[in-house]
PDB file of C-alpha atoms in Angstrom:
ATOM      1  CA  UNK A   1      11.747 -20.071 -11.059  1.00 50.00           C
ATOM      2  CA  UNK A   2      10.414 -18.355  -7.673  1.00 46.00           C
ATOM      3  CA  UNK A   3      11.802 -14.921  -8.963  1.00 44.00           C
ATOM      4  CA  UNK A   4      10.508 -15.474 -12.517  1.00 46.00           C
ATOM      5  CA  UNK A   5       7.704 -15.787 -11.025  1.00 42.00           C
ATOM      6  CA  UNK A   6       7.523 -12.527  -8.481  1.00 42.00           C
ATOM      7  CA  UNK A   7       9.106 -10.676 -11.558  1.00 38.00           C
ATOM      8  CA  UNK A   8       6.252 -11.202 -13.314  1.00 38.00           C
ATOM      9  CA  UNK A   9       3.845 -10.586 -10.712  1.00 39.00           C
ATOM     10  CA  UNK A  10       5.629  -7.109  -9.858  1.00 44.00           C
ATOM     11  CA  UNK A  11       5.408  -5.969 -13.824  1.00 41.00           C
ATOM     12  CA  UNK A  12       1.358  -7.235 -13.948  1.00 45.00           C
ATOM     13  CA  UNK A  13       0.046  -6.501 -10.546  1.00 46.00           C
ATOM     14  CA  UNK A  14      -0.466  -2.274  -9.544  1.00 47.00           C
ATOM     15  CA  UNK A  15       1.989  -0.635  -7.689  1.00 42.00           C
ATOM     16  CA  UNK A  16       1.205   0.181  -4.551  1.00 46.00           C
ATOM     17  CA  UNK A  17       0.918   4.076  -5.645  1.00 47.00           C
ATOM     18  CA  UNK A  18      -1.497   3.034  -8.228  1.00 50.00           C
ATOM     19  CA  UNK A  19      -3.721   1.076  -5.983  1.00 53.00           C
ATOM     20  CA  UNK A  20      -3.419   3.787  -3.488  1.00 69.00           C
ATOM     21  CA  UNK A  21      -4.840   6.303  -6.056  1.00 81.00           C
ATOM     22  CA  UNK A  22      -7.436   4.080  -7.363  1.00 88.00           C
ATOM     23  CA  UNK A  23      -8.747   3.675  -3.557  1.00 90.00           C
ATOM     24  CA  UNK A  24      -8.344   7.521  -2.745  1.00 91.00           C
ATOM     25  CA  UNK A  25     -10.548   7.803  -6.070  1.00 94.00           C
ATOM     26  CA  UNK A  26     -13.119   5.576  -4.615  1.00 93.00           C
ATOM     27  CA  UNK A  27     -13.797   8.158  -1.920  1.00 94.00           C
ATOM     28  CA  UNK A  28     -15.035  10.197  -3.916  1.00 94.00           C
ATOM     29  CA  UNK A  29     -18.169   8.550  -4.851  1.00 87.00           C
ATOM     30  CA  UNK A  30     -19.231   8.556  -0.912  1.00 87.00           C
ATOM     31  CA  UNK A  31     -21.703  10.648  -0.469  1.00 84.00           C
ATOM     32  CA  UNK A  32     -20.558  14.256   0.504  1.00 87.00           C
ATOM     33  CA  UNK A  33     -17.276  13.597  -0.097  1.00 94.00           C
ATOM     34  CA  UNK A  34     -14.969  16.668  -0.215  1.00 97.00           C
ATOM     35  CA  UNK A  35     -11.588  17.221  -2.031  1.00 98.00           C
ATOM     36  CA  UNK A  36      -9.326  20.452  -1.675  1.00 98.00           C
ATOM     37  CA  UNK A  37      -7.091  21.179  -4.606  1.00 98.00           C
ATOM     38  CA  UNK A  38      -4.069  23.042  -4.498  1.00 97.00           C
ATOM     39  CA  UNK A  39      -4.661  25.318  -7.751  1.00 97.00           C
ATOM     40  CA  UNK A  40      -2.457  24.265 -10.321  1.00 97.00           C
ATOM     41  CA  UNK A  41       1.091  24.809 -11.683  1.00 95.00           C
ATOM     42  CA  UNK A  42       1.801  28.753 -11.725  1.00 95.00           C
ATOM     43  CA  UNK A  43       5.486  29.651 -11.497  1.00 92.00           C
ATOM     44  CA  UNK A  44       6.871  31.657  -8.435  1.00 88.00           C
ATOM     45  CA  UNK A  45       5.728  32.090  -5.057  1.00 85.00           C
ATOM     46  CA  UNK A  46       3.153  34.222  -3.915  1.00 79.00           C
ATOM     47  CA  UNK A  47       2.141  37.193  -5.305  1.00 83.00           C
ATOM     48  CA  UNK A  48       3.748  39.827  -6.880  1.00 81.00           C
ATOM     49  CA  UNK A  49       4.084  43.716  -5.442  1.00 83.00           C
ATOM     50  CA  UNK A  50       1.404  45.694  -6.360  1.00 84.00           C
ATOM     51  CA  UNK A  51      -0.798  42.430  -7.022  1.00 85.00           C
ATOM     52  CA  UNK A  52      -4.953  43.044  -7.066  1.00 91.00           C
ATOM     53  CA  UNK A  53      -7.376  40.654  -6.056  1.00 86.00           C
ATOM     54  CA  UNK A  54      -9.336  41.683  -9.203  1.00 86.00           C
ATOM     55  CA  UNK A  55      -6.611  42.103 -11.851  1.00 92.00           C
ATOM     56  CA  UNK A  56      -5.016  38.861 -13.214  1.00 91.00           C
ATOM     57  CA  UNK A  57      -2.507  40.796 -14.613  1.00 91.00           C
ATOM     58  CA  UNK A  58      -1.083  41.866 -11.365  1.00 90.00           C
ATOM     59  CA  UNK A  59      -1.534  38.073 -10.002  1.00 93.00           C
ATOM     60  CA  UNK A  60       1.071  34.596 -10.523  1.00 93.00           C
ATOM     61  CA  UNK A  61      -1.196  32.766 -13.147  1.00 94.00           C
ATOM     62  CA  UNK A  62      -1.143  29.267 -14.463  1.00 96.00           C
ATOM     63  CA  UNK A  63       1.143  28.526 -17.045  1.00 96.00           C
ATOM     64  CA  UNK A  64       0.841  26.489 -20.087  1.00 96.00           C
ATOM     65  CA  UNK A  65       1.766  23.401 -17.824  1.00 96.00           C
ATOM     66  CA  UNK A  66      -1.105  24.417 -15.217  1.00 96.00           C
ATOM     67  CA  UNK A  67      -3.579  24.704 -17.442  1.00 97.00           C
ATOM     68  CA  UNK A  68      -3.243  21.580 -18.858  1.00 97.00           C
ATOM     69  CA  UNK A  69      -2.979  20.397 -15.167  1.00 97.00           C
ATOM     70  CA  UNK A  70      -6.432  21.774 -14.646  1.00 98.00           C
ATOM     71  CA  UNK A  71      -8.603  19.967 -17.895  1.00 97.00           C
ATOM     72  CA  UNK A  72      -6.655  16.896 -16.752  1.00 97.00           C
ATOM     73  CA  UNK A  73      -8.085  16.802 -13.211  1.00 97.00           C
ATOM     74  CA  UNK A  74     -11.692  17.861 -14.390  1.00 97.00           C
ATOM     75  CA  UNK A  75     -11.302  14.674 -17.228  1.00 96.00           C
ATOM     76  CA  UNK A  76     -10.270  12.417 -14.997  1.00 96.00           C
ATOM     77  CA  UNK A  77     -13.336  13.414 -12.874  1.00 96.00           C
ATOM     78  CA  UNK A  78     -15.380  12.996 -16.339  1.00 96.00           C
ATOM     79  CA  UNK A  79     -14.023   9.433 -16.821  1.00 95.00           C
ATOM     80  CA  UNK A  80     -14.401   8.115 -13.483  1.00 95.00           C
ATOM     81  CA  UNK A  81     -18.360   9.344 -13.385  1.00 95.00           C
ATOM     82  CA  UNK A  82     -17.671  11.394 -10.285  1.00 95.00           C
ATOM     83  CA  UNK A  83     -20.730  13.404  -9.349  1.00 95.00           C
ATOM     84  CA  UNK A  84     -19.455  17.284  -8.611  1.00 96.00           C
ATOM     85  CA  UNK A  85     -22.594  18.700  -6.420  1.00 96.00           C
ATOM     86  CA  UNK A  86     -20.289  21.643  -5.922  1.00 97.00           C
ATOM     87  CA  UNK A  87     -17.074  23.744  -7.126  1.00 98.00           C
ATOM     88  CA  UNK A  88     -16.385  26.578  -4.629  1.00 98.00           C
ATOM     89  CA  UNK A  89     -12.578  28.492  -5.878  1.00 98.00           C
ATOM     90  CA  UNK A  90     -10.427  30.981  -3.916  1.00 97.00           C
ATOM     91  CA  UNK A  91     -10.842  34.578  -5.856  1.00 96.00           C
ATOM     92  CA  UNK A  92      -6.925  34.691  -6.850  1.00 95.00           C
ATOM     93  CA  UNK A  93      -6.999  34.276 -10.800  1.00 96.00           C
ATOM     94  CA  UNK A  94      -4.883  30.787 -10.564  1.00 97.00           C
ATOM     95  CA  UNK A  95      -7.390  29.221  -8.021  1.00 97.00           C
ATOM     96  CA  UNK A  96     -10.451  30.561 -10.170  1.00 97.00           C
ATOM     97  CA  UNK A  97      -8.910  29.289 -13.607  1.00 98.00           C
ATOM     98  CA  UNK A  98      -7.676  25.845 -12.500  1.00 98.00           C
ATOM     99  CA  UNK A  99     -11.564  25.183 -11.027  1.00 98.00           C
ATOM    100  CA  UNK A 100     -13.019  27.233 -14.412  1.00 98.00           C
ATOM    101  CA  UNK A 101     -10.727  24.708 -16.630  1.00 98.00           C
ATOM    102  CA  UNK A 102     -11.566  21.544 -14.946  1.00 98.00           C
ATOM    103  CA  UNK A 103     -15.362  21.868 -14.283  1.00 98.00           C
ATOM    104  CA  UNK A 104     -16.343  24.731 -16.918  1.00 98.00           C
ATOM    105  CA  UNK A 105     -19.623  27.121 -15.613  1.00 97.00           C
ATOM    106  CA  UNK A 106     -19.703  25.749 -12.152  1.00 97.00           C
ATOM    107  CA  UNK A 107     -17.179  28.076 -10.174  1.00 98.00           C
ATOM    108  CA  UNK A 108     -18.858  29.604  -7.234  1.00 97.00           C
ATOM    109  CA  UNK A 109     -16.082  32.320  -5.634  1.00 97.00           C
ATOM    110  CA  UNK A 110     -15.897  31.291  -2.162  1.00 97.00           C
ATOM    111  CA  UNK A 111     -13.519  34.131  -0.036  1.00 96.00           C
ATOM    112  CA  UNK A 112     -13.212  31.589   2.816  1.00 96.00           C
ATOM    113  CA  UNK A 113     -10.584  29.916   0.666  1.00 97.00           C
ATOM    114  CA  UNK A 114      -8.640  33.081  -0.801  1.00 95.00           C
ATOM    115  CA  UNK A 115      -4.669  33.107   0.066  1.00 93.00           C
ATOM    116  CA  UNK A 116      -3.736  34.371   3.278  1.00 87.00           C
ATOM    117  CA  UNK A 117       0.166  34.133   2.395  1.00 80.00           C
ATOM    118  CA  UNK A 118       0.498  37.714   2.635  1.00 69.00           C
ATOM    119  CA  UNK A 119      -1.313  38.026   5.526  1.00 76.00           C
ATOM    120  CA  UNK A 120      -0.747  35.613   8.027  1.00 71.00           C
ATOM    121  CA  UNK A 121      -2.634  37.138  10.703  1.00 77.00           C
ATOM    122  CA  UNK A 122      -5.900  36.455   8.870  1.00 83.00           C
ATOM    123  CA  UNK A 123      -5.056  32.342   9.010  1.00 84.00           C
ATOM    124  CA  UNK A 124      -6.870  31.516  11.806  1.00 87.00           C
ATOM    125  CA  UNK A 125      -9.834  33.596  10.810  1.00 91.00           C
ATOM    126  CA  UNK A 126      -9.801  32.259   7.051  1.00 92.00           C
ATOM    127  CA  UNK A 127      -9.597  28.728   8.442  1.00 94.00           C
ATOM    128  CA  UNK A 128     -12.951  28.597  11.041  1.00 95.00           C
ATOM    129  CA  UNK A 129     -14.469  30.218   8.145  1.00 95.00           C
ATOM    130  CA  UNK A 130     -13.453  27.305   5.436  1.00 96.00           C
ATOM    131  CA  UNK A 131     -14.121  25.023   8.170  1.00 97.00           C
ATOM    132  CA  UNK A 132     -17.839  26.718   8.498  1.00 97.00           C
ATOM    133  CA  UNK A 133     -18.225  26.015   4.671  1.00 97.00           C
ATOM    134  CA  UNK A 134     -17.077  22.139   4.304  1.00 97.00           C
ATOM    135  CA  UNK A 135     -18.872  21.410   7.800  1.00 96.00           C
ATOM    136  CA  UNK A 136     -22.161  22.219   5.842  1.00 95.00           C
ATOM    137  CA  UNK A 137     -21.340  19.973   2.911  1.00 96.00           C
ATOM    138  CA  UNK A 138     -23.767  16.660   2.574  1.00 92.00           C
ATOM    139  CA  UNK A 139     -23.901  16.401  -0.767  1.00 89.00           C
ATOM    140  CA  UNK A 140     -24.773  15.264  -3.094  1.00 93.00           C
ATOM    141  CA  UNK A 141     -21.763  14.384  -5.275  1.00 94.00           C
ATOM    142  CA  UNK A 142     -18.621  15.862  -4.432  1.00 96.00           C
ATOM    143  CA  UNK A 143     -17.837  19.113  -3.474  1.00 98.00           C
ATOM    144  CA  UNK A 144     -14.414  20.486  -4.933  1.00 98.00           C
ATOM    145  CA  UNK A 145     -12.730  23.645  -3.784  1.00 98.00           C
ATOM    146  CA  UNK A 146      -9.649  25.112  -5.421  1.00 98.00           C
ATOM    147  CA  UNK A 147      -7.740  26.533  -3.335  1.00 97.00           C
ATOM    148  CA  UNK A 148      -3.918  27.438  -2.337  1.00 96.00           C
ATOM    149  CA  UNK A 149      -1.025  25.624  -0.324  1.00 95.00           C
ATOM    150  CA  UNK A 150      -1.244  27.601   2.748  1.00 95.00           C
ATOM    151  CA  UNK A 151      -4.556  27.158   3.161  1.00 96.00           C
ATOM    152  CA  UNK A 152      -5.004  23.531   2.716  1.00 97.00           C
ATOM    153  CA  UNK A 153      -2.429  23.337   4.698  1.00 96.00           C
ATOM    154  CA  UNK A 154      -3.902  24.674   7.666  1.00 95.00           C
ATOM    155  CA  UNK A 155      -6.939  23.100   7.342  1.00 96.00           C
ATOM    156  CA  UNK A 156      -5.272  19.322   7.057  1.00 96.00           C
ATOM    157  CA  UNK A 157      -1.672  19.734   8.092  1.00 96.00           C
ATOM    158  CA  UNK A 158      -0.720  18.331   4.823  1.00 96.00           C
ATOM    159  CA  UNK A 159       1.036  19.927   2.401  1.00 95.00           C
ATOM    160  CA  UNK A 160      -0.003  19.447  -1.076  1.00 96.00           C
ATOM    161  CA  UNK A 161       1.593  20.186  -4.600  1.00 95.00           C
ATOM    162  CA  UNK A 162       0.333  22.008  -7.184  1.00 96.00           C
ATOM    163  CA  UNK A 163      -2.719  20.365  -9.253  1.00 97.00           C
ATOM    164  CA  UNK A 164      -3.021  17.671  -5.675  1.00 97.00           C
ATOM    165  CA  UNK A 165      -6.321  16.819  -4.134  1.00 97.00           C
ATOM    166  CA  UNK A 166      -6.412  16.402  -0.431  1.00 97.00           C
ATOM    167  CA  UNK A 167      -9.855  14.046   0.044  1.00 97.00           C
ATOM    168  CA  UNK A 168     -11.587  14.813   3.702  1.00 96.00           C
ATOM    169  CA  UNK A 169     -14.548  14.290   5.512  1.00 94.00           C
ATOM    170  CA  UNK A 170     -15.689  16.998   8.514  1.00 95.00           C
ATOM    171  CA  UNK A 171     -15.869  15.323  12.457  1.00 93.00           C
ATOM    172  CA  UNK A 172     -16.387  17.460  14.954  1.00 90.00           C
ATOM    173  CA  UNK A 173     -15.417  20.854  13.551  1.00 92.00           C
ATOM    174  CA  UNK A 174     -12.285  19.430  11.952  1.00 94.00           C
ATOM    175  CA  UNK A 175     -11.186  18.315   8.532  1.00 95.00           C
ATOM    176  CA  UNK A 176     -10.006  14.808   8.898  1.00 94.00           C
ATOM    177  CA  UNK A 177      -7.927  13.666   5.838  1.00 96.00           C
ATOM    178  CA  UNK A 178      -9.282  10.593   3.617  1.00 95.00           C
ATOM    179  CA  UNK A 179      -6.478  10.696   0.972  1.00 95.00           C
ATOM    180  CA  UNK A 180      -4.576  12.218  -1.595  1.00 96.00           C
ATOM    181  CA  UNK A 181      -5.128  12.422  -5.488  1.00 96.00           C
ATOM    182  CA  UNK A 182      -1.759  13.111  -6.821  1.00 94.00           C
ATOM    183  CA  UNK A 183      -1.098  15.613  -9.464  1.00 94.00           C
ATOM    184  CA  UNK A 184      -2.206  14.932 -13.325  1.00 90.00           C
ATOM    185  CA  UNK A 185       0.230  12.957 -15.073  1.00 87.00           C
ATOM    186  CA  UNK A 186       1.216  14.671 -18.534  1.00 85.00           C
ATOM    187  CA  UNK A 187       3.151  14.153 -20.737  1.00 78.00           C
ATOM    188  CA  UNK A 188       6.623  15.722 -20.905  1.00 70.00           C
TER     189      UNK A 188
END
């Protein structure tokens, strides 16, 4: 009867991820809250040879997969009531369209978040400078930057997947990490 019991508790009750999620969701209705997105799914790594910061045809771009990934996270924004004060995107075309598909006509380019995967000597250069930008965040509503692996993952330590949220708040110069909104969930 006891494991009837905590069989049927397990199926009603949230899983653990799922109440994790809910409460990393919940952040972001604290005023000047900030989440980093990883841009979403675009095969490859990288960019290719040649590639041109202003030609998307020269640039890895979001496939069918990522740009579904992107409307999901901007709807799921939409049903939750989050208020987005600000959307600030890295200026590589996958960055840009994942923030342009999931908050349509509020992309500001920001170059403080642009790739330095090529160029690894401009990391620590590119990171005081995205540090500069969420350290003068206060809101209101959210601010959401779209941005790319490396990046984020100087800036937090943590390294995301593509279409995740990394939820921080700024102490002392330094990006302190909140929680994590996993990728959209779609369906196969």
């Amino acid at each position: 009867m006891v494991i009837r019991i905590m069989l049927l508790l397990a199926l009603l009750l949230p899983t653990s991820a799922a109440r994790s999620d809910e409460a990393a969701w919940a952040l972001l209705d604290q005023p000047g809250s900030i989440v980093l997105f990883r841009h979403a799914n675009a095969p490859g790594v990288g960019d290719p040879a040649g590639f041109k910061l202003g030609d998307c045809s020269t640039q890895r771009n979001l496939d069918t997969r990522g740009q579904q990934e992107a409307a999901a996270i901007g709807g799921e924004f939409a049903r939750r009531g989050i208020t987005v004060g600000r959307v600030l995107s890295s200026q590589w075309c996958r960055a840009r369209d994942t923030a342009e598909l999931a908050f349509p006509g509020r992309v500001v380019d920001e170059p403080a978040f642009n790739s330095f995967f090529g160029n690894r000597q401009d990391e620590a250069a590119a990171t005081i400078a995205a540090l500069d930008v969420l350290g003068q965040w206060a809101g209101p509503g959210t601010m959401v930057v779209v941005s790319h692996q490396v990046n984020i993952s100087a800036l937090t330590g943590e390294v995301p997947s593509p279409g995740e949220g990394i939820i921080i708040r700024m102490d002392g110069g330094k990006a302190i990490v909140l929680g994590r909104l996993p990728p959209p969930k779609l369906p196969k």
